């Protein structure tokens, strides 16, 4: 896929699922996979996901964001404690 991208000056995305369940993917450096899938969906007229999937994705993203914010808050608090011990 990488060689096709370079030799043909083409935008290439490839997703391979092996029989053991392992996934390998490649997307040309000039575009991310999400943008490539959006372009495919627009040009082919085939819907890859619907509003339900989009909502699930957004809800998962929000949960992850909340967890990261909380983790950041806890780490900042721990850092402040360590810094106060070092200063004293």
Short mmCIF file of C-alpha atoms in Angstrom, two decimals:
data_model
loop_
_atom_site.label_atom_id
_atom_site.label_comp_id
_atom_site.label_asym_id
_atom_site.label_seq_id
_atom_site.Cartn_x
_atom_site.Cartn_y
_atom_site.Cartn_z
CA UNK A 1 0.00 0.00 0.00
CA UNK A 2 2.86 2.36 0.85
CA UNK A 3 4.51 1.72 -2.52
CA UNK A 4 1.24 2.39 -4.38
CA UNK A 5 0.90 5.67 -2.47
CA UNK A 6 4.38 6.75 -3.57
CA UNK A 7 4.54 5.31 -7.09
CA UNK A 8 1.04 6.34 -8.19
CA UNK A 9 0.73 9.52 -6.13
CA UNK A 10 -2.49 8.04 -4.78
CA UNK A 11 -4.30 8.19 -1.46
CA UNK A 12 -4.40 4.64 -0.14
CA UNK A 13 -6.00 3.11 2.95
CA UNK A 14 -5.77 -0.57 3.74
CA UNK A 15 -7.22 -2.56 6.63
CA UNK A 16 -6.38 -6.25 6.93
CA UNK A 17 -7.87 -8.69 9.44
CA UNK A 18 -5.85 -11.89 9.82
CA UNK A 19 -7.53 -15.20 10.61
CA UNK A 20 -6.17 -14.96 14.17
CA UNK A 21 -8.06 -11.68 14.67
CA UNK A 22 -5.01 -9.41 14.42
CA UNK A 23 -5.66 -6.17 12.58
CA UNK A 24 -3.14 -4.27 10.50
CA UNK A 25 -3.85 -0.97 8.83
CA UNK A 26 -2.15 1.59 6.66
CA UNK A 27 -3.23 5.03 5.56
CA UNK A 28 -1.25 7.39 3.36
CA UNK A 29 0.56 10.10 5.35
CA UNK A 30 -1.31 12.97 3.69
CA UNK A 31 -4.69 11.89 5.11
CA UNK A 32 -5.92 10.24 8.29
CA UNK A 33 -8.08 7.14 8.19
CA UNK A 34 -11.20 8.97 9.37
CA UNK A 35 -10.91 11.52 6.57
CA UNK A 36 -10.28 8.74 4.07
CA UNK A 37 -13.40 6.86 5.22
CA UNK A 38 -15.45 10.06 5.08
CA UNK A 39 -14.30 10.66 1.51
CA UNK A 40 -15.14 7.06 0.57
CA UNK A 41 -18.60 7.38 2.09
CA UNK A 42 -19.25 10.66 0.27
CA UNK A 43 -18.02 9.52 -3.14
CA UNK A 44 -19.45 5.99 -3.09
CA UNK A 45 -22.79 6.89 -1.55
CA UNK A 46 -22.39 3.91 0.80
CA UNK A 47 -23.05 4.61 4.44
CA UNK A 48 -20.32 3.13 6.63
CA UNK A 49 -22.00 4.09 9.89
CA UNK A 50 -25.20 5.76 10.95
CA UNK A 51 -26.21 8.32 13.56
CA UNK A 52 -26.50 5.61 16.22
CA UNK A 53 -22.86 4.65 15.77
CA UNK A 54 -21.83 8.30 15.71
CA UNK A 55 -23.67 8.90 18.99
CA UNK A 56 -22.04 5.84 20.60
CA UNK A 57 -18.65 7.10 19.44
CA UNK A 58 -19.27 10.57 20.86
CA UNK A 59 -20.50 9.18 24.18
CA UNK A 60 -17.42 6.97 24.48
CA UNK A 61 -15.22 9.93 23.61
CA UNK A 62 -16.89 12.05 26.32
CA UNK A 63 -16.46 9.29 28.92
CA UNK A 64 -12.78 9.01 28.02
CA UNK A 65 -12.39 12.78 28.21
CA UNK A 66 -13.97 12.87 31.68
CA UNK A 67 -11.66 10.08 32.86
CA UNK A 68 -8.61 11.92 31.50
CA UNK A 69 -9.68 15.19 33.13
CA UNK A 70 -10.07 13.41 36.47
CA UNK A 71 -6.73 11.63 36.07
CA UNK A 72 -5.09 14.97 35.23
CA UNK A 73 -6.67 16.55 38.32
CA UNK A 74 -5.38 13.75 40.56
CA UNK A 75 -1.90 13.86 39.07
CA UNK A 76 -1.76 17.65 39.44
CA UNK A 77 -2.76 17.28 43.09
CA UNK A 78 -0.04 14.66 43.65
CA UNK A 79 2.52 16.86 41.91
CA UNK A 80 1.59 19.81 44.14
CA UNK A 81 2.07 17.60 47.23
CA UNK A 82 5.47 16.42 46.01
CA UNK A 83 6.56 19.95 45.14
CA UNK A 84 5.55 21.21 48.58
CA UNK A 85 7.62 18.44 50.20
CA UNK A 86 10.64 19.30 48.05
CA UNK A 87 10.35 23.01 48.84
CA UNK A 88 10.04 22.39 52.59
#
